[in-house]
Short mmCIF file of C-alpha atoms in Angstrom, two decimals:
data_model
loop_
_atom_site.label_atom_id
_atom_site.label_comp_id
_atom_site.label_asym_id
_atom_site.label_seq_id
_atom_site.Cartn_x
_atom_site.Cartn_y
_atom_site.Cartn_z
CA UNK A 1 -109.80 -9.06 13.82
CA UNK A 2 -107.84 -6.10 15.26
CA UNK A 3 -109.01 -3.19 17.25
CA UNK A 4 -108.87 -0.89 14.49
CA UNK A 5 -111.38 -3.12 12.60
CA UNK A 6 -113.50 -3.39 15.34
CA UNK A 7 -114.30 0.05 15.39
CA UNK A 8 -115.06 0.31 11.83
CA UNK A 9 -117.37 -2.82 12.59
CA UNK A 10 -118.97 -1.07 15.52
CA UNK A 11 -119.56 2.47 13.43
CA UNK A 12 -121.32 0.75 10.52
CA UNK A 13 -123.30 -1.04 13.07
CA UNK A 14 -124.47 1.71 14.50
CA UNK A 15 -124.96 4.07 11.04
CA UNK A 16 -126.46 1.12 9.31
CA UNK A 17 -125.20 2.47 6.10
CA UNK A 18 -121.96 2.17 4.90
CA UNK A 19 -121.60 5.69 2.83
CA UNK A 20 -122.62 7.54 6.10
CA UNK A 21 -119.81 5.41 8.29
CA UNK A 22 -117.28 6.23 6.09
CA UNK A 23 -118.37 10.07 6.04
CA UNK A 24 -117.93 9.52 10.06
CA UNK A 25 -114.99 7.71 9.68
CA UNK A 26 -113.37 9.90 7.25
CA UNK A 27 -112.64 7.56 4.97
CA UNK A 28 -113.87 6.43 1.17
CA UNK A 29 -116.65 3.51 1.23
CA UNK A 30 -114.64 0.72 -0.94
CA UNK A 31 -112.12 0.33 1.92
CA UNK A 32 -114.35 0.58 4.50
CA UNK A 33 -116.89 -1.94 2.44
CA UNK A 34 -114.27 -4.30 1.36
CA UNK A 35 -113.13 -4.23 5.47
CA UNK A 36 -116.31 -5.52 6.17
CA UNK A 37 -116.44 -8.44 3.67
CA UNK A 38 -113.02 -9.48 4.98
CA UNK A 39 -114.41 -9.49 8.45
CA UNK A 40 -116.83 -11.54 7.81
CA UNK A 41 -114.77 -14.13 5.54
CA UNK A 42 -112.65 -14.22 8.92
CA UNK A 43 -115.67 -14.94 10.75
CA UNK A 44 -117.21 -17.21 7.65
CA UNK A 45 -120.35 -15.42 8.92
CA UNK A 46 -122.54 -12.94 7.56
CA UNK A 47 -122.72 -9.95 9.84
CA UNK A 48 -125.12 -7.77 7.90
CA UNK A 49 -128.11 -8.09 5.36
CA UNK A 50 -127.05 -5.77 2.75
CA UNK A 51 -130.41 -3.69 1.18
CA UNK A 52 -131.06 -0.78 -1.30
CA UNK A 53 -130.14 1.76 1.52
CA UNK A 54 -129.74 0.51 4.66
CA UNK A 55 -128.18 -2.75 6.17
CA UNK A 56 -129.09 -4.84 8.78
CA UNK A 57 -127.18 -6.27 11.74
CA UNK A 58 -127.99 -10.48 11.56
CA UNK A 59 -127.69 -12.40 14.85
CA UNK A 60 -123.91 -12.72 14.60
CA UNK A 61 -123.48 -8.95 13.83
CA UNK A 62 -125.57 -8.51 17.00
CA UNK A 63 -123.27 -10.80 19.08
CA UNK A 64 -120.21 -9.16 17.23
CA UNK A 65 -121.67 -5.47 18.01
CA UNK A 66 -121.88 -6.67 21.96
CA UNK A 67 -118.77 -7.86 22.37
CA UNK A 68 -116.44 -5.40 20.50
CA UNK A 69 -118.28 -2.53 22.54
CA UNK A 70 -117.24 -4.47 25.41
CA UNK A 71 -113.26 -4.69 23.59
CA UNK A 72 -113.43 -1.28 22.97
CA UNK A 73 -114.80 0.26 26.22
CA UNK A 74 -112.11 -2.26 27.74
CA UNK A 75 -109.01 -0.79 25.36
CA UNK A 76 -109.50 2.87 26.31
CA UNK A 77 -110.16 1.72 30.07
CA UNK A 78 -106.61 0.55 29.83
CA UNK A 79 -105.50 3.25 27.91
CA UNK A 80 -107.03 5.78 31.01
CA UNK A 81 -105.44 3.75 33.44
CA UNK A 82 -102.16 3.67 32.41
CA UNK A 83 -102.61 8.00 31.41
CA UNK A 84 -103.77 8.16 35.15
CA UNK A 85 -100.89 6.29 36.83
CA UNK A 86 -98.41 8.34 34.76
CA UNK A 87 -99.81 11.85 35.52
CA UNK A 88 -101.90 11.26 38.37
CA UNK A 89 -105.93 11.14 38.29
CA UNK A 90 -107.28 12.71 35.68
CA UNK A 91 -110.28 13.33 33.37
CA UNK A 92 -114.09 14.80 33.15
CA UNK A 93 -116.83 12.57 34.90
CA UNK A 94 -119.93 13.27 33.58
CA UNK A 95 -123.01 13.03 36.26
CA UNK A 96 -126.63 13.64 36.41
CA UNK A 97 -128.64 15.20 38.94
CA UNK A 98 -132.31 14.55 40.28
CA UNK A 99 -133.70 17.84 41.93
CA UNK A 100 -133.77 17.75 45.51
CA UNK A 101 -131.25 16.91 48.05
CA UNK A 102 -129.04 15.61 45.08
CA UNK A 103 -127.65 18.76 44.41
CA UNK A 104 -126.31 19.57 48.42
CA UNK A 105 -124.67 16.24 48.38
CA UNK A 106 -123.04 16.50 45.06
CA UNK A 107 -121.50 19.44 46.09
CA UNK A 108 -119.77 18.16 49.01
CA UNK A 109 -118.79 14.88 46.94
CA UNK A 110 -117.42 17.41 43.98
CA UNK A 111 -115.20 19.57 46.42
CA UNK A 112 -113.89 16.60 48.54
CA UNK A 113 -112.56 14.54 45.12
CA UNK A 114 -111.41 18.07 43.66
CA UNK A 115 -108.97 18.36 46.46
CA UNK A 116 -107.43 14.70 46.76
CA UNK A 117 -107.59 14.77 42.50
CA UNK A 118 -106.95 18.64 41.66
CA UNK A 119 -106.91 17.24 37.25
CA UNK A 120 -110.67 16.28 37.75
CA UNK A 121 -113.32 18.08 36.44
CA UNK A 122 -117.38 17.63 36.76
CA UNK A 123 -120.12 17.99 33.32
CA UNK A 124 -123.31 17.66 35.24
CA UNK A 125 -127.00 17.31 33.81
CA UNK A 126 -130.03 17.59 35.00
CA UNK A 127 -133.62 15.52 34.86
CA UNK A 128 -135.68 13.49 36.47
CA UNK A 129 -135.28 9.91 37.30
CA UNK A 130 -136.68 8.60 34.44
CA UNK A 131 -134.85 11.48 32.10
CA UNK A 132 -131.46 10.30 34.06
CA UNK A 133 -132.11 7.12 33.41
CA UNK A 134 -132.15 7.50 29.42
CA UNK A 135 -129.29 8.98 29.63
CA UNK A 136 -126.97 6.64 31.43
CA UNK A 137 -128.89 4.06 28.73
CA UNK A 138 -127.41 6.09 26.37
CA UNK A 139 -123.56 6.68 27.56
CA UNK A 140 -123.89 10.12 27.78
CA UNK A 141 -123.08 9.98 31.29
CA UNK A 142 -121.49 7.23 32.45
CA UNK A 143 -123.25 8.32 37.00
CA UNK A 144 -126.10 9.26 37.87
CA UNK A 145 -128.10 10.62 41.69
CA UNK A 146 -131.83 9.61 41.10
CA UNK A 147 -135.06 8.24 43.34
CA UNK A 148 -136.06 5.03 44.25
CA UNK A 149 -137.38 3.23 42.44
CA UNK A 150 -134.63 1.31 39.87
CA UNK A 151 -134.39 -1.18 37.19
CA UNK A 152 -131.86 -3.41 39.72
CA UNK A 153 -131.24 -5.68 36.42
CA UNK A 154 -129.43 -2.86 34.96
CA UNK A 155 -128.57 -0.64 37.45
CA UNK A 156 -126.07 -0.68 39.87
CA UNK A 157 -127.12 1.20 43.08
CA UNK A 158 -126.58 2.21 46.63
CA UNK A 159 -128.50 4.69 49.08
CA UNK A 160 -127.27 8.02 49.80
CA UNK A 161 -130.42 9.52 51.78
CA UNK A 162 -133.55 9.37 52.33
CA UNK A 163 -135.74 12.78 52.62
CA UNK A 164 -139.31 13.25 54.24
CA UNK A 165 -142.08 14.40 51.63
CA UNK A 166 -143.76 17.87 52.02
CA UNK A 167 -147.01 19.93 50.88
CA UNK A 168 -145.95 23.32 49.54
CA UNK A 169 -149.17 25.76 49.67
CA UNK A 170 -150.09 29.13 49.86
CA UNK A 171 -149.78 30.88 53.73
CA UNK A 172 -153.23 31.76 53.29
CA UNK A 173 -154.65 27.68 52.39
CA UNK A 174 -157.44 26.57 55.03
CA UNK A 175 -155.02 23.76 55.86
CA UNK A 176 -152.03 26.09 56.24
CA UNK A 177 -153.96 28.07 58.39
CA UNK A 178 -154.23 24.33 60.75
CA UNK A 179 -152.40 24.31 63.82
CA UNK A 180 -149.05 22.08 63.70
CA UNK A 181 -146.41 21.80 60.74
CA UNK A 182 -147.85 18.08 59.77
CA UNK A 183 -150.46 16.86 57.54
CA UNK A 184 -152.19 14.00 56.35
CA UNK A 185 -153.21 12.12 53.47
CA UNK A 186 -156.64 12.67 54.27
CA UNK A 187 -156.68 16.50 54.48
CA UNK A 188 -155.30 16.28 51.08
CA UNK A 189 -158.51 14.17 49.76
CA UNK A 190 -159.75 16.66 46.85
CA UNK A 191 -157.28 19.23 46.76
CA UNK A 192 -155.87 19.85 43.62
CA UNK A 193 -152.50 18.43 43.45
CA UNK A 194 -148.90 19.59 42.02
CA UNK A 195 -146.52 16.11 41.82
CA UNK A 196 -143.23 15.33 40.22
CA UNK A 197 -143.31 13.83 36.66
CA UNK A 198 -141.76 10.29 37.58
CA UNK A 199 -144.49 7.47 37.32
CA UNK A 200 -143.25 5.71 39.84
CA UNK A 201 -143.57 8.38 42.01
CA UNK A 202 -147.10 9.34 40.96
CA UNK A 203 -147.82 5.76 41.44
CA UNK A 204 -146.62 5.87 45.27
CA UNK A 205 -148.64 8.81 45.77
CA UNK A 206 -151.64 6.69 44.27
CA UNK A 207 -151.12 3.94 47.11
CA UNK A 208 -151.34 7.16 49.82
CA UNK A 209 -154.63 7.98 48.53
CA UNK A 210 -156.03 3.45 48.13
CA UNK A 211 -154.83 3.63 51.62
CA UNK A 212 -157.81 6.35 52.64
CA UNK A 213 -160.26 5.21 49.78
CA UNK A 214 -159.51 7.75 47.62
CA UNK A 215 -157.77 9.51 44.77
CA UNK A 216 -155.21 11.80 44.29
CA UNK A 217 -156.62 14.83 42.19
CA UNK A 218 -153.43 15.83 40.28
CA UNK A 219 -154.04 18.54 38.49
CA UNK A 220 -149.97 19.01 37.08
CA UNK A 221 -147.12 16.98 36.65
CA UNK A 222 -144.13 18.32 36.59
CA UNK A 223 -139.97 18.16 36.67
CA UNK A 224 -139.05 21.71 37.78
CA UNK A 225 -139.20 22.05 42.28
CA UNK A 226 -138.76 25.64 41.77
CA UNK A 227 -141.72 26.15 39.27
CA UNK A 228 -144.17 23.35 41.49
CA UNK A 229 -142.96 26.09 44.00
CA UNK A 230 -144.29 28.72 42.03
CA UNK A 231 -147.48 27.25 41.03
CA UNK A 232 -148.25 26.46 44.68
CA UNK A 233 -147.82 30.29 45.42
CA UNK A 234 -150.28 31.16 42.95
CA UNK A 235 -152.66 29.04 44.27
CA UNK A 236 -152.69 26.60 41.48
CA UNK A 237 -152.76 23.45 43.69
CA UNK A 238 -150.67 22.27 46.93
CA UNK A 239 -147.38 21.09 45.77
CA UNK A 240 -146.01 17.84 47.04
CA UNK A 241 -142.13 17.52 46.68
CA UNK A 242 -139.19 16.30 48.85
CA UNK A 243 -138.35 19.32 51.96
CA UNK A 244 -135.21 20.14 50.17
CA UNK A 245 -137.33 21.50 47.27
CA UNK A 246 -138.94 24.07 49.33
CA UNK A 247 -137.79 27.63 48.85
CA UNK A 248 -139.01 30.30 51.30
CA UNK A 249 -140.84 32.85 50.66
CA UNK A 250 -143.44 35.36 51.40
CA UNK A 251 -146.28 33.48 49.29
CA UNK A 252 -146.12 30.05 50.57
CA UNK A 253 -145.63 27.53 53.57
CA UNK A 254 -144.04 23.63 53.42
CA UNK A 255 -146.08 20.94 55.86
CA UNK A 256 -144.35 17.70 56.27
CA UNK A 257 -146.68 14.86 55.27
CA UNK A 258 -147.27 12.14 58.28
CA UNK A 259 -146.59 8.77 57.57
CA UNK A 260 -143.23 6.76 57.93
CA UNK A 261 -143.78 6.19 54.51
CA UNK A 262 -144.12 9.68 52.92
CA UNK A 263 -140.26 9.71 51.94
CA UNK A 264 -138.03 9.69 48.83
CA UNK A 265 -135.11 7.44 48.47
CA UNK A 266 -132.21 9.16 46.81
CA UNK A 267 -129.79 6.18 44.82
CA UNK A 268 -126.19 6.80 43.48
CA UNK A 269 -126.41 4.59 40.14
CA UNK A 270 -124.30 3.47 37.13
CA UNK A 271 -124.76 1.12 34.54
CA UNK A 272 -124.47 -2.74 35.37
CA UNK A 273 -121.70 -4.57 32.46
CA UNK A 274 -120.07 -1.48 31.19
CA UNK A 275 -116.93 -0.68 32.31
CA UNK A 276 -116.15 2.56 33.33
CA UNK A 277 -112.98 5.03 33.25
CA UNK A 278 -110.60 5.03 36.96
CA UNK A 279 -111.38 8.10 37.32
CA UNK A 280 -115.14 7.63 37.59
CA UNK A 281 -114.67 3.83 39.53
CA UNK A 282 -112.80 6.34 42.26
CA UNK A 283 -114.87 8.58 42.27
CA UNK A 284 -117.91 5.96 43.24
CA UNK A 285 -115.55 4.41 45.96
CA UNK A 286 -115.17 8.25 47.17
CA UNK A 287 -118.82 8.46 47.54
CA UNK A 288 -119.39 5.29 49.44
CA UNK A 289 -116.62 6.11 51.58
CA UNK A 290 -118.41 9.90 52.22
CA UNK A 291 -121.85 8.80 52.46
CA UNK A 292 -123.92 10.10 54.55
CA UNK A 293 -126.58 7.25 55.16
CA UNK A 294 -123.40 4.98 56.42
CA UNK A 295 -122.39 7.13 58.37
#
């Protein structure tokens, strides 16, 4: 059971079908098939029910599937490591981005590492939380900035701010026309509402408006700060998004929304039992050094 094996294993896994995994593989089906059946006499297991077109992984191909991920993602660790302590730090970390203040701090985090590791580059996507969170599911990135709430069973996670909530509305709103730059839950009682897509979020906003014996009329949901901007400005609703969303202009006013409570929690997060390149474990040991709510 050698590496190279492995990763034919963990390819048909994944395909399910043995013509396509050799098409990926580049190689003709009877080898890859007749690797397969040797596996598996090694094993003296079966690892796949074999149908008309498709297979299917049995409970040892499952356990299998796990653990040579896990041999894999360990191999070209190794493989990194060693590249990095001959030629210095290198490689692409690939990152996603919540809207928000996530952006501001990224940037310092980006130019800081940049100069220590000059070989580094950044591929950085953007979503929401939950969006994010698919994608670090997934492996296509490996780090991720998003909001509190997390899954803490398969997240790994530490603050990196914390950011008061605000009501974006047009300059000419009754309650932007109110005296002071606050307001409340209750002034917000039947106004039509523009809130971030996130359910956890839109639940949190719920538990504002249980906590005044009412509810929130949302009238949107949406990802983009800039276009809940927008909409806001047109007098579509009154916007309510994180202060670093705001973007002044002539057709609209931000009022930060009272209550100690009326904040979003921005989380640096990674995947818990995958192991990740050096260059991204330095990278997350940068950022803890630089951040900003430890300091």
């Amino acid at each position: 059971m050698d590496i190279r094996t492995l990763s034919y294993f963990v390819v048909v896994a994944e395909e399910l079908n043995i013509t396509k995994a050799a098409e990926k593989l580049k190689m003709s089906q009877p080898p890859l098939s007749s690797q397969m059946k040797s596996l598996e006499e090694e094993l003296n297991t079966v690892l796949f029910i074999r149908g008309k077109r498709h297979l299917q992984l049995t409970e040892s191909g499952q356990l299998l599937y796990r653990r040579a991920k896990e041999i894999l993602n360990l191999t070209e660790k190794a493989s990194s490591e060693i590249i990095s302590m001959s030629k210095g730090m290198t490689g692409t970390i690939s990152i996603g981005l919540v809207e928000g203040m996530a952006p501001d701090l990224a940037a310092e985090w980006f130019a800081g590492f940049m100069n220590l590791h000059p070989e580094v580059r950044f591929r950085i996507l953007d979503g929401n939380s939950d969006d994010l969170f698919e994608k670090l599911r997934s492996g296509i990135i490996s780090l991720a900035v998003i909001t509190a709430p997390c899954d803490n069973s398969l997240l790994n996670s530490f603050s990196i701010g914390t950011e008061k909530m605000v009501a974006f509305m047009m300059k000419d709103h009754p309650l932007a026309l109110k005296d002071g730059d606050t307001i409340s839950i209750s002034d917000l009682v039947n106004e039509r509402l523009i809130v971030p897509s996130r359910k956890a979020l839109i639940n949190t906003i719920y538990k504002w408006f249980k906590a005044e014996k009412a509810e929130p009329n949302i009238v949107c949901e949406m990802d983009s700060y800039l276009d809940a901007a927008a909409l806001a400005g047109r007098g579509v609703g009154i916007s309510l998004y994180p202060r670093t969303a705001y973007i002044p202009n002539d057709s609209i006013i931000a009022k930060e929304i009272e209550g100690s409570d009326r904040t979003m929690e921005y989380l640096f997060s990674w995947r818990k039992g995958h192991p990740l390149p050096t260059v991204e474990e330095a990278f997350i040991d940068y950022v803890k050094e630089h951040n900003i709510s430890n300091s």
